[in-house]
Amino acid sequence: TSSNVSCRLSRGNSAFFLRSLPTATPAVLQSNFLFTSLRWLLLLYFIWFYYDFRTPRRGGYSKSIVKWWRTQRLHKYFSAYFPSYLHKTAELLTGKNYLLVCHPHGIFPFGVYTCFATGGTGIYEKFPEIDIRVATLSMQFLVAVRREWMLFHGTVDCSKESLHYLLDTSKHVNNAVVLVVGGAAEALDSHPGSHVLTLKERKGFVKIALETGAQLVPVYSFGETELYEQVKNPRGSRLRAVQDTLKKILGFSLPIFNGRGIFNYNFGLLPRRRQIDVVVGSPVEVKRNPNPTQDEIEQLHTKYIEALEELFDANKVKYGIPKDEKLVLV
């Protein structure tokens, strides 16, 4: 039936997404090209790589290229897998820039990917005038070919240089950058039923907002932590100590998790089919200040947390979270 075909397409696209995660290395290219008659393609690619190296820090690919790729039909299949939905609670007005701060990270931030790196959930219908990019780690752009895959999705480097380039209101407006501030540390707290956010000491994004004049927008991805089971790793445990040490060394975390497979429901790398509802809150007003004081950063950080908690509390029951559940900030 058509529903079974759509389901298989959704699973296949999910597998393809996971296959594109940073597990490929230049060694793969060597095995495919270096020792064949096509090795000249490898040379041409690395010439291009050198020429295009700074693009992730200079706004990424053009708006037209990104929109073309994001609106391809395959992204609708991927969004339908969970399914994933994007909900707008306030307008993002033109004439400003926005820093969309997303929580939680989850094992992999599928909510961010489906709602902001693709057009599968209606991003261009909900925010037609705003050019939205997704910020990610610099290392994502160091893997050959994968970097182009990322750039086609509208991703950019999460460095200070990159964020300033896109968000400085003294240079341009109508831009938005999506940032998952909890990052690798937050992934280690991703367990079904949990709402633990690494946020108390994450204040760099607030400083960026003040320096650029970008409005801070809280975003919560309900259902994100339901997609995988993770081996219990409470803070203070031996496993968590090892994971924290490896995170400091590698720059990314190594959660031990389990999802489902393409042909089974109990084991594998694919996420489980659980609904994701990404809710975009109201912007927190920010006035541009190229040299903010620590007190100003602290005040805006507190104001942002209040806005995030308000967004969570206003929507949690609607998306299946008990009324008395609260965010836990660490």
mmCIF file of C-alpha atoms in Angstrom:
data_model
loop_
_atom_site.group_PDB
_atom_site.id
_atom_site.type_symbol
_atom_site.label_atom_id
_atom_site.label_comp_id
_atom_site.label_asym_id
_atom_site.label_seq_id
_atom_site.Cartn_x
_atom_site.Cartn_y
_atom_site.Cartn_z
ATOM 1 C CA THR A 1 0.000 0.000 0.000
ATOM 2 C CA SER A 2 1.002 3.647 -0.355
ATOM 3 C CA SER A 3 1.293 4.016 3.437
ATOM 4 C CA ASN A 4 3.735 1.084 3.592
ATOM 5 C CA VAL A 5 5.777 2.609 0.772
ATOM 6 C CA SER A 6 5.909 5.957 2.590
ATOM 7 C CA CYS A 7 6.957 4.192 5.787
ATOM 8 C CA ARG A 8 9.781 2.390 3.996
ATOM 9 C CA LEU A 9 10.890 5.621 2.337
ATOM 10 C CA SER A 10 10.919 7.325 5.735
ATOM 11 C CA ARG A 11 13.040 4.536 7.249
ATOM 12 C CA GLY A 12 15.367 4.548 4.277
ATOM 13 C CA ASN A 13 15.868 8.286 4.461
ATOM 14 C CA SER A 14 16.539 8.055 8.205
ATOM 15 C CA ALA A 15 19.187 5.422 7.559
ATOM 16 C CA PHE A 16 20.720 7.653 4.909
ATOM 17 C CA PHE A 17 20.853 10.545 7.374
ATOM 18 C CA LEU A 18 22.628 8.422 9.976
ATOM 19 C CA ARG A 19 25.007 7.143 7.315
ATOM 20 C CA SER A 20 26.018 10.748 6.704
ATOM 21 C CA LEU A 21 27.023 11.330 10.325
ATOM 22 C CA PRO A 22 30.753 11.988 10.902
ATOM 23 C CA THR A 23 31.858 8.388 10.632
ATOM 24 C CA ALA A 24 33.219 8.694 7.108
ATOM 25 C CA THR A 25 36.862 9.703 6.793
ATOM 26 C CA PRO A 26 39.218 10.695 3.981
ATOM 27 C CA ALA A 27 40.353 7.047 4.025
ATOM 28 C CA VAL A 28 37.014 6.113 2.462
ATOM 29 C CA LEU A 29 37.726 8.457 -0.420
ATOM 30 C CA GLN A 30 41.193 7.006 -0.793
ATOM 31 C CA SER A 31 39.822 3.499 -1.119
ATOM 32 C CA ASN A 32 37.274 4.628 -3.718
ATOM 33 C CA PHE A 33 39.385 6.974 -5.799
ATOM 34 C CA LEU A 34 43.076 7.087 -4.966
ATOM 35 C CA PHE A 35 43.892 3.641 -6.317
ATOM 36 C CA THR A 36 41.647 3.839 -9.380
ATOM 37 C CA SER A 37 41.633 5.714 -12.668
ATOM 38 C CA LEU A 38 39.337 8.256 -10.989
ATOM 39 C CA ARG A 39 42.041 9.552 -8.653
ATOM 40 C CA TRP A 40 42.123 12.824 -10.598
ATOM 41 C CA LEU A 41 38.626 13.504 -9.204
ATOM 42 C CA LEU A 42 40.108 13.346 -5.732
ATOM 43 C CA LEU A 43 42.707 15.948 -6.693
ATOM 44 C CA LEU A 44 40.042 18.240 -8.141
ATOM 45 C CA TYR A 45 37.944 17.857 -5.033
ATOM 46 C CA PHE A 46 40.760 18.863 -2.694
ATOM 47 C CA ILE A 47 41.501 21.899 -4.847
ATOM 48 C CA TRP A 48 37.851 22.810 -4.372
ATOM 49 C CA PHE A 49 38.081 22.010 -0.649
ATOM 50 C CA TYR A 50 40.960 24.470 -0.278
ATOM 51 C CA TYR A 51 39.212 27.157 -2.320
ATOM 52 C CA ASP A 52 35.916 26.781 -0.426
ATOM 53 C CA PHE A 53 37.424 26.229 3.018
ATOM 54 C CA ARG A 54 36.094 29.415 4.657
ATOM 55 C CA THR A 55 32.542 29.171 3.326
ATOM 56 C CA PRO A 56 31.153 27.637 6.568
ATOM 57 C CA ARG A 57 32.367 30.766 8.395
ATOM 58 C CA ARG A 58 31.059 33.135 5.740
ATOM 59 C CA GLY A 59 27.364 32.393 5.831
ATOM 60 C CA GLY A 60 27.432 29.041 4.025
ATOM 61 C CA TYR A 61 25.920 28.407 0.611
ATOM 62 C CA SER A 62 23.612 30.952 -1.000
ATOM 63 C CA LYS A 63 19.992 31.257 0.087
ATOM 64 C CA SER A 64 18.717 30.035 -3.287
ATOM 65 C CA ILE A 65 20.884 26.883 -3.306
ATOM 66 C CA VAL A 66 19.942 26.012 0.270
ATOM 67 C CA LYS A 67 16.227 26.546 -0.355
ATOM 68 C CA TRP A 68 16.354 24.395 -3.485
ATOM 69 C CA TRP A 69 17.896 21.507 -1.580
ATOM 70 C CA ARG A 70 15.788 21.857 1.565
ATOM 71 C CA THR A 71 12.543 21.750 -0.416
ATOM 72 C CA GLN A 72 13.296 18.453 -2.142
ATOM 73 C CA ARG A 73 10.609 15.809 -1.510
ATOM 74 C CA LEU A 74 12.942 13.409 0.322
ATOM 75 C CA HIS A 75 12.980 15.737 3.342
ATOM 76 C CA LYS A 76 9.218 15.406 3.764
ATOM 77 C CA TYR A 77 9.651 11.634 3.968
ATOM 78 C CA PHE A 78 12.286 12.014 6.655
ATOM 79 C CA SER A 79 10.145 14.432 8.708
ATOM 80 C CA ALA A 80 7.188 12.055 8.392
ATOM 81 C CA TYR A 81 9.213 9.210 9.909
ATOM 82 C CA PHE A 82 8.853 10.452 13.501
ATOM 83 C CA PRO A 83 6.700 12.486 12.600
ATOM 84 C CA SER A 84 8.249 15.899 13.250
ATOM 85 C CA TYR A 85 6.308 19.171 13.473
ATOM 86 C CA LEU A 86 7.346 22.828 13.663
ATOM 87 C CA HIS A 87 5.143 25.129 15.764
ATOM 88 C CA LYS A 88 5.358 28.926 15.707
ATOM 89 C CA THR A 89 4.065 30.838 18.741
ATOM 90 C CA ALA A 90 5.236 34.301 17.651
ATOM 91 C CA GLU A 91 6.320 36.110 14.521
ATOM 92 C CA LEU A 92 9.955 36.718 13.652
ATOM 93 C CA LEU A 93 9.652 40.235 12.280
ATOM 94 C CA THR A 94 11.787 41.496 9.426
ATOM 95 C CA GLY A 95 14.407 44.154 10.054
ATOM 96 C CA LYS A 96 16.087 42.128 12.804
ATOM 97 C CA ASN A 97 18.361 39.125 13.258
ATOM 98 C CA TYR A 98 17.617 36.176 15.520
ATOM 99 C CA LEU A 99 19.554 33.595 17.496
ATOM 100 C CA LEU A 100 17.265 30.572 17.892
ATOM 101 C CA VAL A 101 18.519 28.688 20.944
ATOM 102 C CA CYS A 102 17.329 25.069 20.859
ATOM 103 C CA HIS A 103 16.924 22.548 23.661
ATOM 104 C CA PRO A 104 17.473 19.692 24.304
ATOM 105 C CA HIS A 105 20.269 18.267 22.166
ATOM 106 C CA GLY A 106 19.169 14.650 22.458
ATOM 107 C CA ILE A 107 21.452 11.872 21.244
ATOM 108 C CA PHE A 108 21.262 13.454 17.786
ATOM 109 C CA PRO A 109 19.300 16.714 17.333
ATOM 110 C CA PHE A 110 16.705 15.323 14.933
ATOM 111 C CA GLY A 111 14.194 18.049 15.758
ATOM 112 C CA VAL A 112 16.628 20.746 14.693
ATOM 113 C CA TYR A 113 17.572 18.826 11.567
ATOM 114 C CA THR A 114 14.034 18.145 10.365
ATOM 115 C CA CYS A 115 12.609 21.562 11.235
ATOM 116 C CA PHE A 116 15.456 23.940 10.406
ATOM 117 C CA ALA A 117 17.909 22.144 8.095
ATOM 118 C CA THR A 118 15.155 20.915 5.768
ATOM 119 C CA GLY A 119 11.883 22.276 4.460
ATOM 120 C CA GLY A 120 10.051 19.106 5.442
ATOM 121 C CA THR A 121 8.051 20.724 8.261
ATOM 122 C CA GLY A 122 7.180 24.018 6.596
ATOM 123 C CA ILE A 123 9.984 26.366 7.578
ATOM 124 C CA TYR A 124 9.546 28.472 4.435
ATOM 125 C CA GLU A 125 5.800 28.792 4.970
ATOM 126 C CA LYS A 126 6.132 29.756 8.641
ATOM 127 C CA PHE A 127 9.141 32.092 8.328
ATOM 128 C CA PRO A 128 9.180 33.159 4.658
ATOM 129 C CA GLU A 129 11.218 36.342 5.093
ATOM 130 C CA ILE A 130 13.930 35.019 7.410
ATOM 131 C CA ASP A 131 17.033 33.195 6.155
ATOM 132 C CA ILE A 132 17.542 30.481 8.782
ATOM 133 C CA ARG A 133 20.880 28.673 9.144
ATOM 134 C CA VAL A 134 21.913 25.926 11.571
ATOM 135 C CA ALA A 135 25.224 26.239 13.430
ATOM 136 C CA THR A 136 27.291 23.136 14.106
ATOM 137 C CA LEU A 137 30.823 22.147 15.131
ATOM 138 C CA SER A 138 33.764 23.115 12.930
ATOM 139 C CA MET A 139 34.857 19.469 12.706
ATOM 140 C CA GLN A 140 31.721 18.705 10.680
ATOM 141 C CA PHE A 141 33.242 20.651 7.793
ATOM 142 C CA LEU A 142 36.601 18.886 7.839
ATOM 143 C CA VAL A 143 35.326 15.605 6.384
ATOM 144 C CA ALA A 144 35.503 15.499 2.604
ATOM 145 C CA VAL A 145 32.153 15.451 0.778
ATOM 146 C CA ARG A 146 30.247 15.434 4.068
ATOM 147 C CA ARG A 147 30.946 19.172 4.350
ATOM 148 C CA GLU A 148 29.055 19.807 1.103
ATOM 149 C CA TRP A 149 26.163 17.685 2.383
ATOM 150 C CA MET A 150 26.056 19.886 5.481
ATOM 151 C CA LEU A 151 26.343 23.146 3.539
ATOM 152 C CA PHE A 152 23.488 22.202 1.205
ATOM 153 C CA HIS A 153 21.308 21.904 4.322
ATOM 154 C CA GLY A 154 22.131 25.472 5.316
ATOM 155 C CA THR A 155 24.523 24.654 8.133
ATOM 156 C CA VAL A 156 27.357 26.953 9.153
ATOM 157 C CA ASP A 157 30.286 26.904 11.547
ATOM 158 C CA CYS A 158 29.313 27.687 15.154
ATOM 159 C CA SER A 159 32.457 29.764 15.763
ATOM 160 C CA LYS A 160 32.232 33.335 17.038
ATOM 161 C CA GLU A 161 33.480 34.596 13.680
ATOM 162 C CA SER A 162 30.707 32.770 11.839
ATOM 163 C CA LEU A 163 27.921 33.892 14.181
ATOM 164 C CA HIS A 164 29.060 37.516 14.035
ATOM 165 C CA TYR A 165 29.184 37.352 10.249
ATOM 166 C CA LEU A 166 25.519 36.344 10.044
ATOM 167 C CA LEU A 167 23.997 38.123 13.034
ATOM 168 C CA ASP A 168 25.638 41.558 13.213
ATOM 169 C CA THR A 169 22.671 43.923 12.800
ATOM 170 C CA SER A 170 24.987 46.776 11.830
ATOM 171 C CA LYS A 171 25.743 44.910 8.575
ATOM 172 C CA HIS A 172 22.571 43.042 7.594
ATOM 173 C CA VAL A 173 19.173 41.865 8.881
ATOM 174 C CA ASN A 174 16.566 39.121 8.322
ATOM 175 C CA ASN A 175 19.020 36.371 9.278
ATOM 176 C CA ALA A 176 18.568 33.699 11.922
ATOM 177 C CA VAL A 177 20.984 31.108 13.275
ATOM 178 C CA VAL A 178 19.881 27.982 15.133
ATOM 179 C CA LEU A 179 22.219 26.962 17.956
ATOM 180 C CA VAL A 180 21.927 23.883 20.198
ATOM 181 C CA VAL A 181 23.834 25.265 23.172
ATOM 182 C CA GLY A 182 23.733 22.107 25.321
ATOM 183 C CA GLY A 183 25.882 20.261 22.822
ATOM 184 C CA ALA A 184 27.866 17.143 23.621
ATOM 185 C CA ALA A 185 27.464 17.480 27.385
ATOM 186 C CA GLU A 186 23.679 17.589 27.117
ATOM 187 C CA ALA A 187 23.619 14.448 24.964
ATOM 188 C CA LEU A 188 24.893 12.478 27.963
ATOM 189 C CA ASP A 189 21.754 13.480 29.887
ATOM 190 C CA SER A 190 19.380 12.409 27.122
ATOM 191 C CA HIS A 191 17.094 9.737 28.578
ATOM 192 C CA PRO A 192 13.397 9.102 27.903
ATOM 193 C CA GLY A 193 11.286 11.191 30.258
ATOM 194 C CA SER A 194 14.176 13.499 31.196
ATOM 195 C CA HIS A 195 14.357 17.249 30.669
ATOM 196 C CA VAL A 196 17.894 18.032 31.806
ATOM 197 C CA LEU A 197 19.523 20.990 30.065
ATOM 198 C CA THR A 198 23.171 22.035 30.162
ATOM 199 C CA LEU A 199 22.532 25.764 30.450
ATOM 200 C CA LYS A 200 23.512 27.258 33.804
ATOM 201 C CA GLU A 201 27.055 28.103 32.739
ATOM 202 C CA ARG A 202 26.424 28.396 28.981
ATOM 203 C CA LYS A 203 26.557 32.160 28.508
ATOM 204 C CA GLY A 204 28.599 32.569 25.344
ATOM 205 C CA PHE A 205 25.454 32.671 23.210
ATOM 206 C CA VAL A 206 24.128 35.529 25.347
ATOM 207 C CA LYS A 207 27.319 37.503 24.787
ATOM 208 C CA ILE A 208 27.059 36.887 21.034
ATOM 209 C CA ALA A 209 23.472 38.175 21.068
ATOM 210 C CA LEU A 210 24.494 41.353 22.879
ATOM 211 C CA GLU A 211 27.499 41.972 20.638
ATOM 212 C CA THR A 212 25.480 41.524 17.439
ATOM 213 C CA GLY A 213 22.053 42.787 18.488
ATOM 214 C CA ALA A 214 20.400 39.482 17.566
ATOM 215 C CA GLN A 215 17.128 38.742 19.370
ATOM 216 C CA LEU A 216 17.222 35.593 21.521
ATOM 217 C CA VAL A 217 14.505 33.067 20.701
ATOM 218 C CA PRO A 218 13.909 30.058 22.991
ATOM 219 C CA VAL A 219 13.069 26.838 21.136
ATOM 220 C CA TYR A 220 12.097 23.543 22.765
ATOM 221 C CA SER A 221 12.021 20.191 20.993
ATOM 222 C CA PHE A 222 9.386 18.110 22.789
ATOM 223 C CA GLY A 223 9.954 14.393 22.254
ATOM 224 C CA GLU A 224 13.653 14.725 21.419
ATOM 225 C CA THR A 225 14.809 12.616 24.356
ATOM 226 C CA GLU A 226 12.327 9.820 23.580
ATOM 227 C CA LEU A 227 14.048 8.632 20.403
ATOM 228 C CA TYR A 228 16.746 6.466 22.015
ATOM 229 C CA GLU A 229 17.386 4.515 25.192
ATOM 230 C CA GLN A 230 20.735 5.345 26.750
ATOM 231 C CA VAL A 231 22.659 3.208 29.209
ATOM 232 C CA LYS A 232 22.223 4.726 32.660
ATOM 233 C CA ASN A 233 25.102 7.083 33.351
ATOM 234 C CA PRO A 234 24.245 9.257 36.355
ATOM 235 C CA ARG A 235 26.623 12.023 37.326
ATOM 236 C CA GLY A 236 29.284 10.632 39.626
ATOM 237 C CA SER A 237 29.165 7.143 38.130
ATOM 238 C CA ARG A 238 32.277 5.485 36.708
ATOM 239 C CA LEU A 239 30.771 5.384 33.217
ATOM 240 C CA ARG A 240 29.939 9.081 33.316
ATOM 241 C CA ALA A 241 33.456 9.931 34.470
ATOM 242 C CA VAL A 242 34.903 8.041 31.487
ATOM 243 C CA GLN A 243 32.450 9.726 29.109
ATOM 244 C CA ASP A 244 33.244 13.181 30.477
ATOM 245 C CA THR A 245 36.974 12.548 30.116
ATOM 246 C CA LEU A 246 36.594 11.352 26.526
ATOM 247 C CA LYS A 247 34.422 14.374 25.738
ATOM 248 C CA LYS A 248 37.172 16.716 26.904
ATOM 249 C CA ILE A 249 39.742 14.887 24.778
ATOM 250 C CA LEU A 250 37.681 14.350 21.622
ATOM 251 C CA GLY A 251 35.419 17.404 21.639
ATOM 252 C CA PHE A 252 32.278 15.273 21.337
ATOM 253 C CA SER A 253 30.521 12.839 23.653
ATOM 254 C CA LEU A 254 30.078 9.079 23.341
ATOM 255 C CA PRO A 255 26.697 8.108 24.751
ATOM 256 C CA ILE A 256 25.935 4.379 24.738
ATOM 257 C CA PHE A 257 22.495 4.194 23.178
ATOM 258 C CA ASN A 258 20.054 1.934 21.403
ATOM 259 C CA GLY A 259 17.269 2.676 18.959
ATOM 260 C CA ARG A 260 15.800 0.427 16.307
ATOM 261 C CA GLY A 261 16.816 -1.134 13.022
ATOM 262 C CA ILE A 262 15.382 -0.932 9.528
ATOM 263 C CA PHE A 263 13.727 -4.348 9.879
ATOM 264 C CA ASN A 264 13.380 -4.636 13.662
ATOM 265 C CA TYR A 265 12.037 -2.511 16.500
ATOM 266 C CA ASN A 266 14.381 -3.388 19.344
ATOM 267 C CA PHE A 267 17.970 -2.773 18.312
ATOM 268 C CA GLY A 268 19.887 -0.468 16.001
ATOM 269 C CA LEU A 269 21.064 3.056 15.258
ATOM 270 C CA LEU A 270 17.833 4.383 13.783
ATOM 271 C CA PRO A 271 15.768 6.583 16.094
ATOM 272 C CA ARG A 272 12.487 5.204 17.338
ATOM 273 C CA ARG A 273 9.342 6.573 15.755
ATOM 274 C CA ARG A 274 8.243 9.100 18.361
ATOM 275 C CA GLN A 275 6.587 12.403 17.564
ATOM 276 C CA ILE A 276 8.811 15.483 17.795
ATOM 277 C CA ASP A 277 7.210 18.894 18.333
ATOM 278 C CA VAL A 278 9.621 21.792 17.920
ATOM 279 C CA VAL A 279 8.089 24.913 19.460
ATOM 280 C CA VAL A 280 9.528 28.340 18.631
ATOM 281 C CA GLY A 281 8.908 30.868 21.405
ATOM 282 C CA SER A 282 8.683 34.645 21.491
ATOM 283 C CA PRO A 283 11.905 36.618 20.963
ATOM 284 C CA VAL A 284 13.659 38.106 23.977
ATOM 285 C CA GLU A 285 14.467 41.718 23.144
ATOM 286 C CA VAL A 286 18.200 42.444 22.874
ATOM 287 C CA LYS A 287 19.844 45.815 22.303
ATOM 288 C CA ARG A 288 23.162 45.744 20.490
ATOM 289 C CA ASN A 289 26.157 46.375 22.729
ATOM 290 C CA PRO A 290 29.570 45.611 21.170
ATOM 291 C CA ASN A 291 31.210 45.547 24.618
ATOM 292 C CA PRO A 292 28.793 44.051 27.160
ATOM 293 C CA THR A 293 29.741 43.846 30.820
ATOM 294 C CA GLN A 294 29.538 40.605 32.775
ATOM 295 C CA ASP A 295 26.544 41.981 34.680
ATOM 296 C CA GLU A 296 24.708 42.661 31.418
ATOM 297 C CA ILE A 297 25.453 39.131 30.231
ATOM 298 C CA GLU A 298 24.187 37.663 33.518
ATOM 299 C CA GLN A 299 20.990 39.734 33.396
ATOM 300 C CA LEU A 300 20.157 38.691 29.843
ATOM 301 C CA HIS A 301 21.020 35.063 30.625
ATOM 302 C CA THR A 302 18.535 35.116 33.519
ATOM 303 C CA LYS A 303 15.907 36.744 31.316
ATOM 304 C CA TYR A 304 16.436 34.097 28.645
ATOM 305 C CA ILE A 305 16.079 31.223 31.125
ATOM 306 C CA GLU A 306 12.801 32.721 32.361
ATOM 307 C CA ALA A 307 11.509 32.882 28.775
ATOM 308 C CA LEU A 308 12.567 29.277 28.124
ATOM 309 C CA GLU A 309 10.898 27.984 31.293
ATOM 310 C CA GLU A 310 7.745 29.898 30.394
ATOM 311 C CA LEU A 311 7.742 28.312 26.921
ATOM 312 C CA PHE A 312 8.242 24.833 28.387
ATOM 313 C CA ASP A 313 5.527 25.235 31.028
ATOM 314 C CA ALA A 314 3.019 26.673 28.550
ATOM 315 C CA ASN A 315 3.366 23.734 26.145
ATOM 316 C CA LYS A 316 4.400 20.670 28.150
ATOM 317 C CA VAL A 317 0.931 19.247 28.847
ATOM 318 C CA LYS A 318 -0.053 19.660 25.197
ATOM 319 C CA TYR A 319 2.878 17.436 24.196
ATOM 320 C CA GLY A 320 2.463 14.700 26.781
ATOM 321 C CA ILE A 321 4.565 15.926 29.705
ATOM 322 C CA PRO A 322 3.028 15.868 33.222
ATOM 323 C CA LYS A 323 1.851 19.225 34.543
ATOM 324 C CA ASP A 324 4.200 19.149 37.545
ATOM 325 C CA GLU A 325 7.319 18.349 35.452
ATOM 326 C CA LYS A 326 9.989 21.068 35.495
ATOM 327 C CA LEU A 327 13.127 21.745 33.503
ATOM 328 C CA VAL A 328 16.330 20.746 35.279
ATOM 329 C CA LEU A 329 19.208 23.106 34.533
ATOM 330 C CA VAL A 330 22.784 22.011 35.167
#
